[in-house]
Coordinates of C-alpha atoms in Angstrom, one line a residue:
Chain F
M1 CA -31.3 -35.2 23.3
S2 CA -29.3 -35.2 20.1
T3 CA -27.8 -38.4 18.9
S4 CA -24.5 -36.7 18.4
R5 CA -22.5 -35.8 21.6
L6 CA -20.8 -32.8 20.0
I7 CA -24.1 -31.4 18.6
G8 CA -25.7 -32.0 22.0
Q9 CA -22.9 -30.0 23.7
L10 CA -23.2 -27.2 21.1
I11 CA -27.0 -27.0 21.7
E12 CA -26.5 -26.9 25.5
S13 CA -23.7 -24.2 25.2
L14 CA -25.8 -22.0 23.0
R15 CA -28.4 -21.7 25.8
C16 CA -26.0 -19.4 27.7
L17 CA -27.1 -16.7 25.2
P18 CA -29.9 -14.5 26.6
G19 CA -33.3 -15.3 25.1
V20 CA -32.2 -18.6 23.6
G21 CA -34.3 -21.6 24.7
P22 CA -33.9 -25.3 23.7
K23 CA -35.7 -25.0 20.4
S24 CA -33.8 -21.9 19.2
A25 CA -30.6 -23.4 20.4
Q26 CA -31.3 -26.5 18.3
R27 CA -32.2 -24.4 15.3
M28 CA -29.0 -22.3 15.6
A29 CA -26.8 -25.4 15.9
Y30 CA -28.3 -27.1 12.9
H31 CA -28.2 -23.9 10.9
L32 CA -24.5 -23.4 11.5
L33 CA -23.7 -27.1 10.9
E34 CA -25.7 -27.4 7.7
H35 CA -25.4 -24.0 6.1
D36 CA -22.7 -21.8 7.7
R37 CA -19.6 -23.6 9.0
D38 CA -17.5 -20.6 8.2
G39 CA -19.7 -18.3 10.2
G40 CA -19.6 -20.8 13.1
R41 CA -15.9 -20.9 13.0
A42 CA -15.6 -17.2 12.9
L43 CA -18.0 -16.9 15.8
A44 CA -16.0 -19.4 17.9
E45 CA -12.8 -17.5 17.3
A46 CA -14.4 -14.0 18.0
L47 CA -16.0 -15.4 21.2
G48 CA -12.8 -17.1 22.5
K49 CA -10.8 -14.0 21.8
A50 CA -13.3 -11.5 23.3
M51 CA -13.8 -13.7 26.5
Q52 CA -10.0 -13.9 26.9
E53 CA -8.8 -10.4 26.1
V54 CA -11.6 -7.9 26.9
G55 CA -11.1 -6.4 30.3
N56 CA -12.1 -3.1 31.8
C57 CA -10.8 0.4 30.9
E58 CA -8.6 1.7 33.7
S59 CA -10.1 5.1 33.5
C60 CA -13.8 4.6 32.9
R61 CA -14.3 0.9 33.7
T62 CA -16.1 0.2 30.4
L63 CA -15.3 -3.1 28.6
S64 CA -12.2 -2.7 26.5
E65 CA -9.3 -4.9 25.4
E66 CA -6.9 -1.9 25.7
R67 CA -5.7 -0.4 29.0
L68 CA -7.6 2.7 28.1
C69 CA -10.7 2.5 26.0
E70 CA -10.9 4.5 22.7
L71 CA -12.9 7.3 24.3
C72 CA -10.7 7.8 27.3
A73 CA -7.6 7.6 25.1
S74 CA -9.0 10.2 22.6
E75 CA -7.5 13.7 22.9
R76 CA -10.5 15.3 21.4
R77 CA -12.9 14.6 24.2
D78 CA -13.7 17.3 26.8
R79 CA -12.3 16.1 30.1
S80 CA -14.3 18.6 32.1
L81 CA -17.6 16.7 31.4
L82 CA -18.1 13.3 33.0
C83 CA -21.2 11.3 32.3
V84 CA -22.0 8.4 34.7
V85 CA -23.9 5.4 33.1
E86 CA -24.7 1.9 34.3
T87 CA -23.4 -0.2 31.4
P88 CA -21.2 -0.2 28.3
A89 CA -24.4 -0.5 26.2
D90 CA -25.6 2.8 27.6
V91 CA -22.3 4.4 26.3
Q92 CA -23.1 3.0 22.9
A93 CA -26.6 4.3 23.0
L94 CA -25.5 7.8 24.0
E95 CA -22.6 7.9 21.5
Q96 CA -25.0 6.9 18.7
S97 CA -27.7 9.5 19.6
I98 CA -26.1 12.7 20.8
A99 CA -23.2 14.9 20.1
Y100 CA -21.7 14.6 23.6
Q101 CA -18.0 15.3 23.6
G102 CA -17.2 14.6 27.2
L103 CA -16.0 11.3 28.9
Y104 CA -18.0 8.6 30.6
F105 CA -17.7 6.6 33.8
V106 CA -19.3 3.2 33.6
L107 CA -20.6 1.7 36.9
M108 CA -21.1 -1.8 35.4
G109 CA -24.3 -2.0 37.5
H110 CA -26.2 0.0 40.1
L111 CA -26.2 0.2 43.9
S112 CA -28.2 -2.8 45.2
P113 CA -27.4 -3.5 48.9
L114 CA -29.7 -6.6 48.9
D115 CA -27.5 -8.2 46.2
G116 CA -24.3 -7.1 48.0
I117 CA -23.5 -4.4 45.4
G118 CA -22.1 -1.4 47.3
P119 CA -20.1 1.6 46.3
E120 CA -16.8 -0.4 45.9
A121 CA -18.3 -2.9 43.5
L122 CA -19.3 0.1 41.3
G123 CA -15.8 1.6 41.4
L124 CA -17.0 4.7 43.2
D125 CA -13.6 4.9 44.9
M126 CA -12.1 5.3 41.4
L127 CA -14.8 7.9 40.6
E128 CA -14.0 9.8 43.8
R129 CA -10.3 10.0 43.0
R130 CA -11.2 11.3 39.7
L131 CA -13.4 14.0 41.2
Q132 CA -10.6 14.9 43.6
N133 CA -8.0 15.6 40.9
G134 CA -10.0 18.8 39.8
E135 CA -10.4 17.9 36.1
V136 CA -14.1 17.4 36.2
G137 CA -16.4 20.4 36.1
E138 CA -19.8 18.8 35.7
L139 CA -20.9 15.3 36.5
I140 CA -23.9 14.2 34.4
L141 CA -25.9 11.4 36.0
A142 CA -27.4 9.2 33.3
T143 CA -28.2 6.1 35.3
N144 CA -31.5 4.4 34.5
P145 CA -34.7 6.0 35.9
T146 CA -35.4 2.9 38.1
V147 CA -35.5 2.8 41.8
E148 CA -31.9 1.5 42.0
G149 CA -30.7 3.9 39.3
E150 CA -32.2 6.9 41.0
A151 CA -30.7 5.8 44.4
T152 CA -27.3 5.4 42.7
A153 CA -27.6 8.8 41.0
H154 CA -28.5 10.4 44.4
F155 CA -25.6 8.7 46.1
I156 CA -23.1 9.9 43.5
S157 CA -24.6 13.5 43.4
E158 CA -23.9 13.7 47.2
M159 CA -20.3 12.6 46.5
A160 CA -19.9 15.3 43.8
H161 CA -21.4 18.0 46.0
G162 CA -18.9 17.0 48.7
H163 CA -16.1 17.9 46.3
G164 CA -17.9 21.1 45.2
I165 CA -18.6 19.7 41.8
R166 CA -21.8 20.4 39.9
A167 CA -23.9 17.3 39.4
T168 CA -26.8 17.2 36.8
R169 CA -29.4 14.5 36.1
I170 CA -30.7 13.8 32.6
A171 CA -34.3 14.9 32.2
H172 CA -37.2 12.4 32.7
G173 CA -40.4 13.0 30.9
V174 CA -42.6 12.1 28.0
P175 CA -40.6 10.3 25.3
M176 CA -40.7 11.8 21.8
G177 CA -43.4 10.4 19.7
G178 CA -45.2 9.1 22.8
E179 CA -48.9 9.8 23.5
L180 CA -49.8 11.4 26.8
E181 CA -52.8 9.1 27.1
Y182 CA -50.6 6.0 27.4
I183 CA -47.8 7.4 29.6
D184 CA -47.6 6.2 33.1
S185 CA -48.4 8.6 35.9
N186 CA -44.9 8.6 37.4
T187 CA -43.4 9.7 34.1
L188 CA -46.1 12.3 33.7
S189 CA -45.5 13.8 37.1
H190 CA -41.7 14.0 36.3
A191 CA -42.6 15.7 33.0
F192 CA -44.7 18.3 34.8
A193 CA -42.2 18.9 37.5
G194 CA -39.5 19.3 34.9
R195 CA -41.3 21.7 32.7
Q196 CA -39.3 24.6 31.2
D197 CA -40.0 28.0 29.6
V198 CA -40.6 27.9 25.8
Chain T
M1 CA -20.1 0.6 16.0
S2 CA -18.6 -0.5 19.3
T3 CA -15.6 1.4 20.6
S4 CA -13.8 -1.9 21.1
R5 CA -12.6 -3.8 18.1
L6 CA -13.0 -7.2 19.7
I7 CA -16.5 -6.5 20.9
G8 CA -17.4 -5.2 17.5
Q9 CA -16.2 -8.4 15.9
L10 CA -18.1 -10.5 18.4
I11 CA -21.3 -8.6 17.7
E12 CA -20.8 -9.0 14.0
S13 CA -20.1 -12.7 14.3
L14 CA -23.1 -13.4 16.5
R15 CA -25.3 -12.2 13.6
C16 CA -24.6 -15.5 11.7
L17 CA -27.0 -17.1 14.1
P18 CA -30.5 -17.3 12.7
G19 CA -33.0 -14.8 14.1
V20 CA -30.3 -12.6 15.6
G21 CA -30.3 -9.0 14.5
P22 CA -27.9 -6.1 15.5
K23 CA -29.7 -5.4 18.8
S24 CA -29.9 -9.0 20.0
A25 CA -26.3 -9.5 19.0
Q26 CA -25.2 -6.6 21.1
R27 CA -27.3 -7.8 24.0
M28 CA -25.8 -11.2 23.7
A29 CA -22.2 -9.9 23.5
Y30 CA -22.5 -7.7 26.5
H31 CA -24.4 -10.3 28.5
L32 CA -21.5 -12.8 28.0
L33 CA -18.8 -10.2 28.6
E34 CA -20.4 -8.8 31.8
H35 CA -22.1 -11.8 33.3
D36 CA -21.1 -15.1 31.8
R37 CA -17.5 -15.4 30.6
D38 CA -17.4 -19.1 31.5
G39 CA -20.5 -19.7 29.3
G40 CA -18.9 -17.8 26.5
R41 CA -15.7 -19.7 26.7
A42 CA -17.6 -23.0 26.8
L43 CA -19.7 -21.9 23.8
A44 CA -16.5 -20.9 21.8
E45 CA -15.0 -24.4 22.5
A46 CA -18.2 -26.3 21.7
L47 CA -18.7 -24.3 18.5
G48 CA -15.1 -24.7 17.3
K49 CA -15.2 -28.5 18.0
A50 CA -18.5 -29.1 16.3
M51 CA -17.7 -27.0 13.2
Q52 CA -14.4 -29.0 12.9
E53 CA -15.4 -32.5 13.7
V54 CA -19.1 -33.0 12.8
G55 CA -19.4 -34.6 9.4
N56 CA -22.1 -36.9 7.9
C57 CA -22.9 -40.5 8.8
E58 CA -21.7 -42.8 6.0
S59 CA -24.9 -44.7 6.1
C60 CA -27.8 -42.2 6.6
R61 CA -26.1 -38.9 5.9
T62 CA -27.2 -37.3 9.1
L63 CA -24.8 -35.0 11.0
S64 CA -22.5 -37.1 13.1
E65 CA -18.9 -36.9 14.4
E66 CA -18.6 -40.7 14.1
R67 CA -18.3 -42.6 10.8
L68 CA -21.7 -44.1 11.7
C69 CA -24.3 -42.2 13.7
E70 CA -25.6 -43.7 16.9
L71 CA -28.8 -44.9 15.3
C72 CA -27.1 -46.6 12.3
A73 CA -24.5 -48.2 14.6
S74 CA -27.2 -49.5 17.0
E75 CA -27.9 -53.2 16.7
R76 CA -31.3 -52.9 18.2
R77 CA -32.9 -51.0 15.2
D78 CA -35.0 -52.8 12.7
R79 CA -33.0 -52.6 9.4
S80 CA -36.1 -53.5 7.2
L81 CA -37.7 -50.1 7.9
L82 CA -36.1 -47.0 6.4
C83 CA -37.7 -43.6 7.0
V84 CA -36.6 -40.8 4.6
V85 CA -36.6 -37.3 6.1
E86 CA -35.2 -33.9 5.0
T87 CA -33.1 -32.8 8.0
P88 CA -31.3 -34.1 11.1
A89 CA -33.8 -32.0 13.1
D90 CA -36.6 -34.1 11.6
V91 CA -34.9 -37.2 13.0
Q92 CA -34.8 -35.6 16.4
A93 CA -38.5 -34.7 16.2
L94 CA -39.5 -38.3 15.2
E95 CA -37.2 -39.9 17.8
Q96 CA -38.7 -37.8 20.5
S97 CA -42.3 -38.4 19.5
I98 CA -42.8 -41.9 18.2
A99 CA -41.6 -45.4 19.1
Y100 CA -40.1 -46.0 15.7
Q101 CA -37.5 -48.7 15.7
G102 CA -36.3 -48.6 12.1
L103 CA -33.5 -46.6 10.5
Y104 CA -33.5 -43.2 8.8
F105 CA -32.1 -41.7 5.6
V106 CA -31.5 -38.0 5.8
L107 CA -31.6 -36.1 2.5
M108 CA -30.2 -32.9 4.0
G109 CA -32.6 -30.9 1.8
H110 CA -35.2 -31.6 -0.9
L111 CA -35.3 -31.7 -4.7
S112 CA -35.2 -28.1 -5.9
P113 CA -34.1 -28.0 -9.6
L114 CA -34.2 -24.2 -9.7
D115 CA -31.5 -24.0 -6.9
G116 CA -29.5 -26.7 -8.6
I117 CA -30.4 -29.4 -6.0
G118 CA -30.9 -32.6 -7.9
P119 CA -30.9 -36.3 -6.9
E120 CA -27.1 -36.5 -6.4
A121 CA -27.0 -33.6 -4.0
L122 CA -29.5 -35.5 -1.8
G123 CA -27.5 -38.7 -1.9
L124 CA -30.2 -40.6 -3.8
D125 CA -27.5 -42.7 -5.4
M126 CA -26.5 -43.8 -1.9
L127 CA -30.2 -44.5 -1.1
E128 CA -30.6 -46.5 -4.3
R129 CA -27.6 -48.7 -3.4
R130 CA -29.3 -49.3 -0.1
L131 CA -32.5 -50.3 -1.8
Q132 CA -30.6 -52.7 -4.0
N133 CA -29.0 -54.7 -1.3
G134 CA -32.4 -56.1 -0.3
E135 CA -32.3 -55.2 3.4
V136 CA -35.1 -52.6 3.2
G137 CA -38.7 -53.9 3.2
E138 CA -40.6 -50.7 3.6
L139 CA -39.5 -47.1 2.7
I140 CA -41.4 -44.5 4.8
L141 CA -41.5 -41.1 3.1
A142 CA -41.5 -38.4 5.8
T143 CA -40.5 -35.4 3.8
N144 CA -42.3 -32.1 4.6
P145 CA -45.8 -31.6 3.1
T146 CA -44.6 -28.7 0.9
V147 CA -44.5 -28.7 -2.9
E148 CA -40.8 -29.6 -2.9
G149 CA -41.2 -32.2 -0.2
E150 CA -44.1 -33.9 -2.0
A151 CA -42.1 -33.9 -5.3
T152 CA -39.1 -35.4 -3.5
A153 CA -41.3 -38.1 -1.9
H154 CA -42.9 -38.8 -5.3
F155 CA -39.4 -39.2 -6.9
I156 CA -38.2 -41.5 -4.2
S157 CA -41.3 -43.6 -4.2
E158 CA -40.8 -44.2 -8.0
M159 CA -37.3 -45.3 -7.2
A160 CA -38.5 -47.7 -4.5
H161 CA -41.2 -49.2 -6.8
G162 CA -38.5 -49.7 -9.4
H163 CA -36.8 -52.0 -7.0
G164 CA -40.1 -53.7 -6.0
I165 CA -40.0 -52.1 -2.5
R166 CA -43.1 -50.9 -0.7
A167 CA -43.1 -47.1 -0.2
T168 CA -45.4 -45.4 2.3
R169 CA -46.1 -41.8 2.9
I170 CA -46.9 -40.4 6.4
A171 CA -50.5 -39.2 6.8
H172 CA -51.5 -35.6 6.1
G173 CA -54.6 -34.3 7.9
V174 CA -56.0 -32.3 10.7
P175 CA -53.4 -31.9 13.5
M176 CA -54.4 -33.1 16.9
G177 CA -55.9 -30.3 19.0
G178 CA -56.6 -28.3 15.8
E179 CA -60.0 -26.9 15.0
L180 CA -61.6 -27.7 11.6
E181 CA -62.8 -24.1 11.3
Y182 CA -59.2 -22.8 11.1
I183 CA -57.6 -25.5 9.0
D184 CA -56.7 -24.6 5.4
S185 CA -58.7 -26.3 2.7
N186 CA -55.7 -28.2 1.2
T187 CA -55.2 -29.9 4.6
L188 CA -58.9 -30.6 4.9
S189 CA -59.1 -32.2 1.5
H190 CA -56.1 -34.4 2.4
A191 CA -57.9 -35.3 5.7
F192 CA -61.0 -36.3 3.8
A193 CA -59.2 -38.3 1.2
G194 CA -57.2 -40.1 3.8
R195 CA -60.2 -41.1 6.0
Q196 CA -60.1 -44.5 7.6
D197 CA -62.7 -46.9 9.1
V198 CA -63.2 -46.5 12.9

């Protein structure tokens, strides 16, 4: 497509980024080459390093270049609370929004038998060992409110109960600022079922 | 923002791409780390190489890792036709659309005195030497139909006339598939002024 082999390769490689099609890839490549070589070099280095060095935290499975991620290594977090989420991005979202002081366990996905993703692929054996050692008092299930996320939450809650540990699920209902009129019926029925005294 | 330093750096670096804000950068970083390390590594390599090795063609100024770009080096192109465009992406667009067999001259911008972009920054001295050597019979001005693009085309056409070389400007008018009703009046007046016998 491009008359230059290197530019053609760059455009092709940029398409591995989510949401980047041929036109945006071309725009990105020319932008970097014409206006921001330093940015391009810094990106190349950051990418190479991250791809090479980022692994998974030995304790919570989130992405981390250290053996233990910052949260698991911190002495100020409450080790009796463990919040189970699907992805590292979920950890970010929770850390930015709420004053949660416990730890996380990151599944890096959800149960999906049709795709061959079973309990081992989600590190549930690791989670089980963690429930066995008696440190965890409450397991907060914050998987996504999708069919697979709900199934995963149910599976893990059974596991927690097997060890006599309290399992809680984050509330589903009408999002703040939303309008009842436009909320789907499934969410509305959850909001009704989960109503609380005021 | 991210709990991992390397991931934070990667997210920050991704923002040098045009149209990528903090949320997309985070999505891209996690996508590569979780699902496409090979793609990320290939991108890092393609980026590093392109930033390092791509320079400008000595003849037409377009981006190229060779001393002469593929088009300028080709023996099958008609050296009597020279088409002036603003960017390498314009060359791509023309090459993909029309059966033009001449050569290009890429300004890598347009005249913009307020930003300090004068004739030298656009390589017009190079262009002038090329007009002097007598090879070029027609200079086709394909800069953008913006105020700066028009001014640039006007400036270069004067230069061509100074050397007794024919200068032509690509037609402006109603785009194919457009509806007259929705075309701006400036374009309409160009379309009327440029009418031809059928």
